[in-house]
Short mmCIF file of C-alpha atoms in Angstrom, two decimals:
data_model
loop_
_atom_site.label_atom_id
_atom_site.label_comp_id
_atom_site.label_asym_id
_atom_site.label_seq_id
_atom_site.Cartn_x
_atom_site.Cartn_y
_atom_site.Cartn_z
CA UNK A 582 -18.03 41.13 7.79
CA UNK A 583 -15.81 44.13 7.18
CA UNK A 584 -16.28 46.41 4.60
CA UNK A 585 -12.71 47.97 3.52
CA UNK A 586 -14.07 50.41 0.72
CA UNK A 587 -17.32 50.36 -1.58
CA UNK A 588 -17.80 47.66 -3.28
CA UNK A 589 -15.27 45.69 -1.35
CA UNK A 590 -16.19 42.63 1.87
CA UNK A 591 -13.56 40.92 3.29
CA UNK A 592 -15.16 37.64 4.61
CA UNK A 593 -14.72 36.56 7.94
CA UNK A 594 -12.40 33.96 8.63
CA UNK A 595 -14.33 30.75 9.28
CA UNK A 596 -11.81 28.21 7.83
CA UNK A 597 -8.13 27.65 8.38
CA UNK A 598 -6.22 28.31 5.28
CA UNK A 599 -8.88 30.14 3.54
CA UNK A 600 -10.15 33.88 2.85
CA UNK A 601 -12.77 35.55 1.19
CA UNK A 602 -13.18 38.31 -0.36
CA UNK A 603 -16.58 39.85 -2.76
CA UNK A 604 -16.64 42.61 -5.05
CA UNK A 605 -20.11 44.11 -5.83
CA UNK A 606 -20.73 46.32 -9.39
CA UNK A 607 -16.49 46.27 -9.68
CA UNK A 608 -15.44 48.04 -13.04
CA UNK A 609 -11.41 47.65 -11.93
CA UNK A 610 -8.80 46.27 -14.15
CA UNK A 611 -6.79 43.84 -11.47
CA UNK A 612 -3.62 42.49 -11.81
CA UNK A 613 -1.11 40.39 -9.77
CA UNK A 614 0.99 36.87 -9.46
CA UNK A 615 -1.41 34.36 -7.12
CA UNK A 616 0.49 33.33 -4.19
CA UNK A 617 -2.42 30.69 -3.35
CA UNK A 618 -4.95 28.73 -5.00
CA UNK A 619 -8.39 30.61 -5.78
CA UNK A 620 -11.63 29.34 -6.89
CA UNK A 621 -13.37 32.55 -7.81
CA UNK A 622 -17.54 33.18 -8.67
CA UNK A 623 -18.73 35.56 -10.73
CA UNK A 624 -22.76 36.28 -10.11
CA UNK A 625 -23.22 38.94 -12.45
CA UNK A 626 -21.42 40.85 -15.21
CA UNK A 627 -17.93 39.37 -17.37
CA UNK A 628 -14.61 40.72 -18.42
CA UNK A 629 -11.61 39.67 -19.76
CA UNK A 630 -8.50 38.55 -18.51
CA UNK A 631 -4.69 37.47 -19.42
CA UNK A 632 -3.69 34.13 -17.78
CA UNK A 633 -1.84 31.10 -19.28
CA UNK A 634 -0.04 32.67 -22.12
CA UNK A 635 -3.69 33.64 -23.52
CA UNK A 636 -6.44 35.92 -23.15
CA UNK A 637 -10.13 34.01 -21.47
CA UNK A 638 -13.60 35.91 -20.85
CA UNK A 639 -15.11 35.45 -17.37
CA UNK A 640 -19.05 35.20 -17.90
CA UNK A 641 -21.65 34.71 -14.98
CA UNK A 642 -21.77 30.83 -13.68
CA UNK A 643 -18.35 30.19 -14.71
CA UNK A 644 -15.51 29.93 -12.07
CA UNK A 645 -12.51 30.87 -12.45
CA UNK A 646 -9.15 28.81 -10.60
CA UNK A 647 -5.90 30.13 -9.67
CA UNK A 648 -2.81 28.09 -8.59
CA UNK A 649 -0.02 30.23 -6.68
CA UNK A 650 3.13 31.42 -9.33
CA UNK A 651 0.83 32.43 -11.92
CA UNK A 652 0.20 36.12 -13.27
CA UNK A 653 -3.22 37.12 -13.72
CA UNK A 654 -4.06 40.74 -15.75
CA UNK A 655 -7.45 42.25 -16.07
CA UNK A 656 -7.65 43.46 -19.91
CA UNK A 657 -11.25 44.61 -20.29
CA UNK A 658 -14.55 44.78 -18.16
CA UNK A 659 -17.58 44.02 -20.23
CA UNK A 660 -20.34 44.85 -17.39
CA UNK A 661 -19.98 45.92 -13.90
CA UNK A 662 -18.80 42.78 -11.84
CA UNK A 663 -20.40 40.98 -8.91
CA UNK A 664 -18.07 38.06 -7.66
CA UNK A 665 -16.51 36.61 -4.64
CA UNK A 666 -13.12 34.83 -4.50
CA UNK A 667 -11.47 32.09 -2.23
CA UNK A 668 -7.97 31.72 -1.90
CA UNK A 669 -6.72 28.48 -0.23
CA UNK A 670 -3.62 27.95 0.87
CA UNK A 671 -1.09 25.16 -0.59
CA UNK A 672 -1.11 22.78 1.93
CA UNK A 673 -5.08 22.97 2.63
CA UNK A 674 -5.14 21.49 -1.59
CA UNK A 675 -2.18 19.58 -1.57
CA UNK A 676 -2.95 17.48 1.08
CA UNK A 677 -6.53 17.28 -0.32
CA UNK A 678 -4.80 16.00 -3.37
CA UNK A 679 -3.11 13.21 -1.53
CA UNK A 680 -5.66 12.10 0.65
CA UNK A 681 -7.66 11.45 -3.12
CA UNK A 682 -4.86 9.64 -4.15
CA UNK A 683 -3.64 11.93 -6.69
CA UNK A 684 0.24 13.84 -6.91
CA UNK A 685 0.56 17.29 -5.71
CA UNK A 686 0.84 19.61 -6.05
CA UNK A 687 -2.60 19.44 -8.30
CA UNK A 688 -3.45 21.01 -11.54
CA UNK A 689 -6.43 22.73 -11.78
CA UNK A 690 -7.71 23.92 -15.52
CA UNK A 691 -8.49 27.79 -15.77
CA UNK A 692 -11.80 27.82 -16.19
CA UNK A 693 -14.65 25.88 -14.85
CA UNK A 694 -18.48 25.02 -15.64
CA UNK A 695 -18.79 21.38 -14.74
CA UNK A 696 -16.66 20.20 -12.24
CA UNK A 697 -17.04 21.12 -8.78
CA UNK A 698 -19.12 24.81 -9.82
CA UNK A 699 -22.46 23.57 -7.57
CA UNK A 700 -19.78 22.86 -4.71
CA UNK A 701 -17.99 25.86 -4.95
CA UNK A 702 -21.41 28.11 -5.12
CA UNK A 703 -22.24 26.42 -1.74
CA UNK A 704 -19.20 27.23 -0.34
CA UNK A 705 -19.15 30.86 -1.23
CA UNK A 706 -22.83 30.94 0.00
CA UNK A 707 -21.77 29.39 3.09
CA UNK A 708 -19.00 31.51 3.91
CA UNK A 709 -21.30 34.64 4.08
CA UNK A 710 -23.80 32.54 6.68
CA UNK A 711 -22.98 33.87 9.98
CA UNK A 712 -24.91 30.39 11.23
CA UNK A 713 -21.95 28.70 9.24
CA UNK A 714 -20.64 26.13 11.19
CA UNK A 715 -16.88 24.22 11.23
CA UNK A 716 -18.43 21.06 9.87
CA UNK A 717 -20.61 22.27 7.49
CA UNK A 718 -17.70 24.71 6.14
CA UNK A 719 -15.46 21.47 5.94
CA UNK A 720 -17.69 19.24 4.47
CA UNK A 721 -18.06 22.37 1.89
CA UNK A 722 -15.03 22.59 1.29
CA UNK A 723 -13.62 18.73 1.33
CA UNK A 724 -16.65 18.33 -1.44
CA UNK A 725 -15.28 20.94 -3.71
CA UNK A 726 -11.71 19.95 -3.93
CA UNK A 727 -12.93 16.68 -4.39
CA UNK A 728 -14.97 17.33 -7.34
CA UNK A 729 -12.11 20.13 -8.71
CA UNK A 730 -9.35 17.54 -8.17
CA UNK A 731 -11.46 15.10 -10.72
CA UNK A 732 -11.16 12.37 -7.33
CA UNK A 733 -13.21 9.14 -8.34
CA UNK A 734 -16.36 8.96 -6.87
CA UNK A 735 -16.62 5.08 -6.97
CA UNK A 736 -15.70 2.42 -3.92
CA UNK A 737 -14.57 -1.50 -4.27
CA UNK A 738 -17.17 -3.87 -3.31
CA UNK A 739 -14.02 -4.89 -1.12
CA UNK A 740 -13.89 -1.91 1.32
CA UNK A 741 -17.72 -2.20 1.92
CA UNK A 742 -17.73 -3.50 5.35
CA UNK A 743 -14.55 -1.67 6.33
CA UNK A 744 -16.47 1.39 5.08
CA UNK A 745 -19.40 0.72 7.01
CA UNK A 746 -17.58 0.17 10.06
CA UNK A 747 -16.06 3.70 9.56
CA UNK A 748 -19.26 5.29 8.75
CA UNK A 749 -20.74 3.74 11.92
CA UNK A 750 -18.14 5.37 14.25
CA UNK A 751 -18.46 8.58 12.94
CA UNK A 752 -22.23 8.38 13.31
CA UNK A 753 -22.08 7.49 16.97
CA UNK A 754 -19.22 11.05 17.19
CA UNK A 755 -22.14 12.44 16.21
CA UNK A 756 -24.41 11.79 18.32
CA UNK A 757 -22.24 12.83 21.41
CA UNK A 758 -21.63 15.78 19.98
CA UNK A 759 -24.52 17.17 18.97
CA UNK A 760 -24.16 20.46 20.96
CA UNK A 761 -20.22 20.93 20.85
CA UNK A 762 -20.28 19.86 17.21
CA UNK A 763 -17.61 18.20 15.93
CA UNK A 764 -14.84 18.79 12.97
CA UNK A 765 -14.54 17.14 10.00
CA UNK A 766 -10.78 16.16 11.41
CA UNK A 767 -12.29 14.36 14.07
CA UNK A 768 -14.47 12.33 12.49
CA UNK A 769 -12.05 11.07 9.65
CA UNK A 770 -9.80 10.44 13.23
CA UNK A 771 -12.58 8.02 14.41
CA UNK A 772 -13.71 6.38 11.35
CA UNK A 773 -10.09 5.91 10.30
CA UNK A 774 -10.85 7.04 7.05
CA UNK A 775 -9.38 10.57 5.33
CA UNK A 776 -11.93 13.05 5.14
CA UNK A 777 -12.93 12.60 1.46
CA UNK A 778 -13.58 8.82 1.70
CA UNK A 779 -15.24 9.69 5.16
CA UNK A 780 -17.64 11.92 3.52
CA UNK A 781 -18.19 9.68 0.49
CA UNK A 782 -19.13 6.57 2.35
CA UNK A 783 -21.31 8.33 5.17
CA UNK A 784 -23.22 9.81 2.42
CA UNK A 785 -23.67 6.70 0.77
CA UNK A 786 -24.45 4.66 4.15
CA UNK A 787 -27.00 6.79 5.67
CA UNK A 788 -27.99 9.30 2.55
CA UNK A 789 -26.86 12.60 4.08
CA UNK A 790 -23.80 14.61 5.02
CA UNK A 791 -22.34 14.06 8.25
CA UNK A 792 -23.27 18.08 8.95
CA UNK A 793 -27.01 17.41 7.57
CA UNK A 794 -27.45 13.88 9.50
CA UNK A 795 -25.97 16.71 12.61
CA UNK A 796 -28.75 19.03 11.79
CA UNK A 797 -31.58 16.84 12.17
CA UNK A 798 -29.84 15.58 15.50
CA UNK A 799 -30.29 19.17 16.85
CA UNK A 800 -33.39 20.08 15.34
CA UNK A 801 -34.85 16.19 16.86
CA UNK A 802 -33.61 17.47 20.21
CA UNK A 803 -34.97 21.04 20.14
CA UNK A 804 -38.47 19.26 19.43
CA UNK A 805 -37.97 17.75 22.46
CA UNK A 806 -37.45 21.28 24.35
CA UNK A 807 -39.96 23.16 22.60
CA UNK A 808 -42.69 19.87 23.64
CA UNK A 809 -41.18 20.86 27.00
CA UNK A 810 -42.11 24.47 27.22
CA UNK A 811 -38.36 25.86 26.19
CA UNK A 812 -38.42 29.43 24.44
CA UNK A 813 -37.16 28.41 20.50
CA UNK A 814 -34.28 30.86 21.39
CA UNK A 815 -33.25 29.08 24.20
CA UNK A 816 -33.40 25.90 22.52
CA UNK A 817 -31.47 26.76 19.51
CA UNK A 818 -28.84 27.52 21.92
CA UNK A 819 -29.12 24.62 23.79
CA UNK A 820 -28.70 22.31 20.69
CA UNK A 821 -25.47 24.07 19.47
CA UNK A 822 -27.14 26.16 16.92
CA UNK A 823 -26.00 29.79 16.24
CA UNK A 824 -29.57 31.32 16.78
CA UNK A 825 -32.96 31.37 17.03
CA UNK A 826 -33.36 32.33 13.14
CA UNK A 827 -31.18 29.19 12.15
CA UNK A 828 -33.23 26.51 14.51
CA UNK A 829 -36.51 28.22 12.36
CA UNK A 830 -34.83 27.78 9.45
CA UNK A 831 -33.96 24.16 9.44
CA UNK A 832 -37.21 23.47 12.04
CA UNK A 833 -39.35 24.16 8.56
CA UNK A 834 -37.00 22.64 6.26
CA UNK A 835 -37.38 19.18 8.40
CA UNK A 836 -39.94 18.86 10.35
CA UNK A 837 -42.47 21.11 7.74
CA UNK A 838 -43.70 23.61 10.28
CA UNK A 839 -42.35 26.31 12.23
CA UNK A 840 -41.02 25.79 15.49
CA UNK A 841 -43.84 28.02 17.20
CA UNK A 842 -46.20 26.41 15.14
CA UNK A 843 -44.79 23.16 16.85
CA UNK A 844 -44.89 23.74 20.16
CA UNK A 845 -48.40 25.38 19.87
CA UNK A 846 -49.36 22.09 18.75
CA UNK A 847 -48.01 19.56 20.55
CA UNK A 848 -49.12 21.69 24.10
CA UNK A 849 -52.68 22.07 22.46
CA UNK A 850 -52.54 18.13 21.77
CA UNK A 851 -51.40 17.31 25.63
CA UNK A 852 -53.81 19.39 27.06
CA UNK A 853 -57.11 19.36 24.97
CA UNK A 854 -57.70 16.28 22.40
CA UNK A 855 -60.08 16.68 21.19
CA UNK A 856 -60.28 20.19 20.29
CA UNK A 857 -58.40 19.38 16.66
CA UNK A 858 -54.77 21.21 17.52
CA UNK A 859 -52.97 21.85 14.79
CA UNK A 860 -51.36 19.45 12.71
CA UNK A 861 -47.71 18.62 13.11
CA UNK A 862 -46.46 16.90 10.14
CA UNK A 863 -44.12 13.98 10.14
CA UNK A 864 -40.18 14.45 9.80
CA UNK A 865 -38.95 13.97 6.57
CA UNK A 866 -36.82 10.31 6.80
#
């Protein structure tokens, strides 16, 4: 992350087409004409701004959405403002748009509480993860459009089998990918399906995201190192994950211990019975 002044981050780039930027305790009046779209948070303080032909107030929770052409003027700051913007280039939302069926270039209303705001904070979150990965950043991002764009969430009993079919060929990507990763691009290219449907159906087929169903992959195989006697650091690396912090992170999250805590375990339990090692719960399913 690169800090160009106080108050100021510039994000690092982590997906093609998009930036970030976050303000922290920002009293400036900003003005300018978008020249991308922008999906902006605000996590603390409001103020008010001229877009539209009118005058809105940005509160905390709300986000705000840019499409490129328009002029946006600060006109008063209420509190000190915490936020971090997003700008996406046209083609990354226009051909969002058409792969949802719908014309482009999109509309996107001005303000936002409902639609796509619990997307949109996971994105931003994301984007300042330096674990971050591709997939999970594209996933992120596919989810949000999808739920800005107003795309319809439901599938014909017709495309069911098709649909499983697809979901079944990215699953098996997957799984020979596990320390490479994969993109969201090449999994649509496999299942045959555009990268909305994609995510729709393999969520509905095996209940997760094709990055969390990747997650438990890794973390599955880096039980198997750690019951071998790997180091967790070396066997976050060895599973594609970005450190030995991350693997502990989604070790707990999964498999409900830590991944010292594991291997502890599952040595004590080889070696010595019945002295009661310690416990290793289940995986959650």
């Amino acid at each position: 992350m690169r800090r160009d002044e106080p108050g100021l981050e510039v994000l690092p780039a982590r997906l093609a087409g998009v930036e970030g930027v976050r303000v922290t305790g920002d009293t400036r009046l900003w003005s300018g004409v978008s020249t991308r779209y922008g999906v902006t948070v605000v996590y603390a303080g409001a103020f008010d701004f001229w877009y539209r032909g009118r005058a809105w107030t940005q509160t905390e929770g709300v986000l705000k959405l840019k499409e490129p052409g328009e002029v946006h003027r600060d006109l008063r700051v209420h509190a000190p403002v915490t936020a971090q913007s997003m700008t996406l280039e046209a083609p990354v939302v226009d051909e969002a748009a058409r792969e949802l069926g719908l014309r482009a270039p999109p509309r996107l209303p001005a303000l936002s509480v409902g639609n796509g705001r619990a997307a949109a904070l996971a994105l931003h979150a994301a984007l300042r993860e330096p674990g971050s990965d591709t997939l999970a950043l594209q996933g992120l991002l596919a989810g949000m459009l999808a739920a800005l764009l107003g795309a319809d969430s439901s599938a014909s009993a017709e495309a069911v089998p098709r649909a499983r079919r697809a979901a079944l060929r990215a699953r098996d990507l997957l799984h020979a990918s596990v320390v490479e990763g994969v993109s969201l691009e090449a999994l649509a290219m496999a299942s045959g399906l555009g990268r909305f449907h994609l995510l729709r159906t393999f969520r509905q087929e095996f209940g997760l995201t094709p990055h969390a169903y990747l997650t438990h992959l890794r973390v599955s195989r880096a039980r198997e190192l750690l019951a071998r006697g790997i180091p967790a650091a070396r066997a976050a690396l060895e599973v594609g994950l970005y450190d030995q912090s991350q693997l502990h992170r989604h070790f707990v999250r999964i498999v409900g211990t830590s991944p010292g805590a594991y291997a502890r375990a599952v040595r004590g339990t080889s070696t010595s019975p019945k002295k009661g090692a310690e416990r290793v719960p289940h995986p959650r399913r």
